Amino acid sequence: MRIAFLTAPEGVEEVELTAPWQAVEAAGWNPQLVSTEPGRVQAFNHLDRAGTYPVDHLLAGDTSDAFDALVLPGGVANPDALRTNERAVGFVRSFFEAGKPVAAICHAPWTLVEAGVLRGRTLTSWPSLATDIRNASGTWVDEEVRVCRATPATLVTSRKPDDLDAFCATLVKEFDLVRH
C-alpha cells in the first residue's frame, strides 16, 4: 500500500512524522512524503528545529488516486499552514470522498476542519482544537486514540506524542482492514 504523509514545508512535529512512518514501513507498506513545496521538509521538536526529510511527491492539484491512505502528522505550524493551502485541503478532502482511511494526530485535525469533513464524526486531538472541531459539526472526545468509521472513510485520531504507540498500532490495524 502507498501511504501519503502530508506536511507543510516547515513545522511538522518530528516524532509525529517519524513514528507513524516507521509503523507503516514495518507493516510492509510504502510511505510517501507529500508536501506543497519541493525539496526537504523541516521538522521540529516543539519549537526547536529537528531533522529534515526529502519530499517524495509535490502536491499540485492531486487527489487521493495515487495513494491508499493518508497520515496527517501534527505540530502547530504544520496544519496551520496546510489549512490555508487550497491544494492541501482539496487533497485531504479527496481521501474522504474516495472512502480511503485517514489518520491525524495532535493539531492535524485543523486541516480536517478546513476540508469540511468532520460533520457527524467523533474524534480526538490536542485539547485546544475542541472548539474548532465542535464548530465544524464534529464531536470532540479526550481519548488516547479514537476510530470513527462514519462513512465514507475511516478516521483515526490521537491527542499528542504520548499517544503515538496507540495511534501507530491503530492506524496500521485500520489501514489493513481497508486493504482486505
Short mmCIF file of C-alpha atoms in Angstrom, two decimals:
data_model
loop_
_atom_site.label_atom_id
_atom_site.label_comp_id
_atom_site.label_asym_id
_atom_site.label_seq_id
_atom_site.Cartn_x
_atom_site.Cartn_y
_atom_site.Cartn_z
CA MET A 1 0.00 0.00 0.00
CA ARG A 2 1.12 3.56 -0.72
CA ILE A 3 0.54 5.82 2.27
CA ALA A 4 0.69 9.60 1.83
CA PHE A 5 2.15 11.64 4.69
CA LEU A 6 1.07 15.23 4.04
CA THR A 7 3.13 18.01 5.62
CA ALA A 8 3.83 21.67 5.11
CA PRO A 9 7.41 22.59 4.13
CA GLU A 10 8.09 23.56 7.75
CA GLY A 11 6.63 22.95 11.18
CA VAL A 12 5.76 19.26 11.37
CA GLU A 13 6.37 17.70 14.80
CA GLU A 14 9.21 15.28 14.03
CA VAL A 15 8.11 12.35 16.20
CA GLU A 16 4.55 12.60 14.81
CA LEU A 17 6.05 12.12 11.35
CA THR A 18 8.72 9.53 12.10
CA ALA A 19 6.84 7.15 14.44
CA PRO A 20 3.86 6.57 12.09
CA TRP A 21 6.28 6.42 9.13
CA GLN A 22 8.21 3.61 10.85
CA ALA A 23 4.95 1.80 11.69
CA VAL A 24 3.87 1.97 8.03
CA GLU A 25 7.26 0.66 6.89
CA ALA A 26 7.14 -2.13 9.49
CA ALA A 27 3.76 -3.16 8.04
CA GLY A 28 5.48 -3.58 4.67
CA TRP A 29 3.86 -0.54 3.09
CA ASN A 30 5.31 2.34 1.11
CA PRO A 31 5.19 5.73 2.91
CA GLN A 32 5.49 8.80 0.69
CA LEU A 33 6.23 12.31 1.98
CA VAL A 34 3.89 14.71 0.19
CA SER A 35 4.32 18.47 0.56
CA THR A 36 3.29 21.73 -1.03
CA GLU A 37 6.87 22.64 -1.98
CA PRO A 38 9.73 20.57 -3.41
CA GLY A 39 12.97 19.83 -1.59
CA ARG A 40 13.07 18.95 2.09
CA VAL A 41 10.59 19.33 4.93
CA GLN A 42 11.92 20.97 8.11
CA ALA A 43 10.66 19.09 11.17
CA PHE A 44 10.57 20.45 14.70
CA ASN A 45 10.76 19.13 18.24
CA HIS A 46 8.20 21.50 19.71
CA LEU A 47 9.78 24.90 18.95
CA ASP A 48 13.30 23.66 18.16
CA ARG A 49 14.45 22.72 14.67
CA ALA A 50 14.94 18.99 14.22
CA GLY A 51 15.72 16.88 11.14
CA THR A 52 14.86 17.49 7.51
CA TYR A 53 13.17 14.93 5.27
CA PRO A 54 13.10 14.67 1.47
CA VAL A 55 9.81 15.30 -0.29
CA ASP A 56 8.78 12.31 -2.40
CA HIS A 57 5.75 13.86 -4.05
CA LEU A 58 5.00 17.53 -4.78
CA LEU A 59 1.34 18.37 -4.27
CA ALA A 60 -0.03 20.06 -7.38
CA GLY A 61 -3.78 19.67 -7.59
CA ASP A 62 -3.56 15.96 -6.80
CA THR A 63 -6.29 13.73 -5.49
CA SER A 64 -6.02 10.53 -3.47
CA ASP A 65 -5.79 8.43 -6.67
CA ALA A 66 -2.09 7.55 -6.26
CA PHE A 67 -2.45 6.57 -2.59
CA ASP A 68 -4.32 4.05 -0.43
CA ALA A 69 -4.43 6.05 2.83
CA LEU A 70 -3.36 9.36 4.37
CA VAL A 71 -1.47 10.26 7.55
CA LEU A 72 -1.57 13.83 8.84
CA PRO A 73 1.20 14.47 11.39
CA GLY A 74 0.78 17.40 13.77
CA GLY A 75 2.85 20.21 15.08
CA VAL A 76 1.18 23.59 15.48
CA ALA A 77 2.65 25.31 12.41
CA ASN A 78 2.26 22.33 10.06
CA PRO A 79 -1.56 22.02 9.94
CA ASP A 80 -1.94 25.78 10.27
CA ALA A 81 -0.02 26.18 7.00
CA LEU A 82 -1.82 23.28 5.31
CA ARG A 83 -5.31 24.57 6.12
CA THR A 84 -4.57 27.78 4.22
CA ASN A 85 -3.40 25.91 1.11
CA GLU A 86 -6.26 25.05 -1.26
CA ARG A 87 -4.30 22.19 -2.87
CA ALA A 88 -3.62 20.59 0.52
CA VAL A 89 -7.23 20.99 1.67
CA GLY A 90 -8.53 19.50 -1.58
CA PHE A 91 -6.06 16.62 -1.34
CA VAL A 92 -7.27 15.79 2.18
CA ARG A 93 -10.93 16.06 1.16
CA SER A 94 -10.34 13.69 -1.76
CA PHE A 95 -9.42 10.84 0.62
CA PHE A 96 -12.76 11.17 2.37
CA GLU A 97 -14.65 11.43 -0.93
CA ALA A 98 -12.91 8.24 -2.15
CA GLY A 99 -13.61 6.39 1.12
CA LYS A 100 -9.91 5.96 1.92
CA PRO A 101 -8.72 5.90 5.55
CA VAL A 102 -7.14 8.92 7.18
CA ALA A 103 -5.14 9.21 10.41
CA ALA A 104 -4.44 12.54 12.15
CA ILE A 105 -2.65 13.37 15.39
CA CYS A 106 -2.38 16.36 17.70
CA HIS A 107 -3.06 19.64 15.81
CA ALA A 108 -3.51 17.88 12.43
CA PRO A 109 -7.35 17.94 12.63
CA TRP A 110 -7.17 21.68 11.86
CA THR A 111 -6.72 20.63 8.24
CA LEU A 112 -9.77 18.34 8.55
CA VAL A 113 -11.80 21.27 9.89
CA GLU A 114 -10.86 23.32 6.83
CA ALA A 115 -11.63 20.41 4.49
CA GLY A 116 -15.19 20.27 5.84
CA VAL A 117 -15.11 16.53 6.58
CA LEU A 118 -15.98 16.43 10.30
CA ARG A 119 -19.77 16.66 10.27
CA GLY A 120 -21.13 13.69 12.23
CA ARG A 121 -17.67 12.42 13.19
CA THR A 122 -16.24 11.77 16.65
CA LEU A 123 -12.53 12.41 17.07
CA THR A 124 -9.80 13.49 19.41
CA SER A 125 -6.93 15.95 19.06
CA TRP A 126 -4.80 18.31 21.06
CA PRO A 127 -7.34 19.80 23.52
CA SER A 128 -7.11 23.35 22.15
CA LEU A 129 -8.81 22.18 18.93
CA ALA A 130 -12.00 21.04 20.70
CA THR A 131 -13.96 24.20 19.93
CA ASP A 132 -12.83 24.23 16.29
CA ILE A 133 -13.94 20.61 15.90
CA ARG A 134 -17.32 21.31 17.51
CA ASN A 135 -17.78 24.38 15.29
CA ALA A 136 -17.12 22.09 12.29
CA SER A 137 -20.02 19.85 13.46
CA GLY A 138 -17.75 17.15 14.87
CA THR A 139 -17.78 15.67 18.37
CA TRP A 140 -14.54 16.05 20.33
CA VAL A 141 -13.52 13.47 22.95
CA ASP A 142 -10.48 13.30 25.22
CA GLU A 143 -9.16 9.81 24.42
CA GLU A 144 -5.75 8.34 23.64
CA VAL A 145 -6.93 7.16 20.23
CA ARG A 146 -10.32 7.30 18.57
CA VAL A 147 -11.53 5.42 15.50
CA CYS A 148 -14.54 6.89 13.70
CA ARG A 149 -15.97 4.67 10.98
CA ALA A 150 -18.61 7.12 9.81
CA THR A 151 -18.94 6.84 6.06
CA PRO A 152 -17.43 7.34 3.65
CA ALA A 153 -13.96 6.99 5.26
CA THR A 154 -12.45 5.68 8.48
CA LEU A 155 -10.73 8.34 10.58
CA VAL A 156 -8.11 7.50 13.25
CA THR A 157 -7.13 10.33 15.63
CA SER A 158 -4.91 10.84 18.68
CA ARG A 159 -4.15 13.72 21.03
CA LYS A 160 -0.38 14.07 21.37
CA PRO A 161 3.05 12.46 21.08
CA ASP A 162 2.48 10.48 24.29
CA ASP A 163 -0.30 8.63 22.40
CA LEU A 164 1.91 7.58 19.49
CA ASP A 165 2.17 3.89 20.39
CA ALA A 166 -1.62 3.52 20.41
CA PHE A 167 -2.01 5.79 17.37
CA CYS A 168 0.51 3.85 15.26
CA ALA A 169 -0.88 0.42 16.21
CA THR A 170 -4.43 1.55 15.50
CA LEU A 171 -3.71 3.21 12.16
CA VAL A 172 -1.88 0.11 10.93
CA LYS A 173 -4.80 -2.09 12.04
CA GLU A 174 -7.43 0.19 10.44
CA PHE A 175 -5.49 0.71 7.21
CA ASP A 176 -5.01 -3.06 6.96
CA LEU A 177 -8.77 -3.62 7.33
CA VAL A 178 -9.38 -1.45 4.30
CA ARG A 179 -6.71 -3.31 2.34
CA HIS A 180 -8.56 -6.58 2.93
#
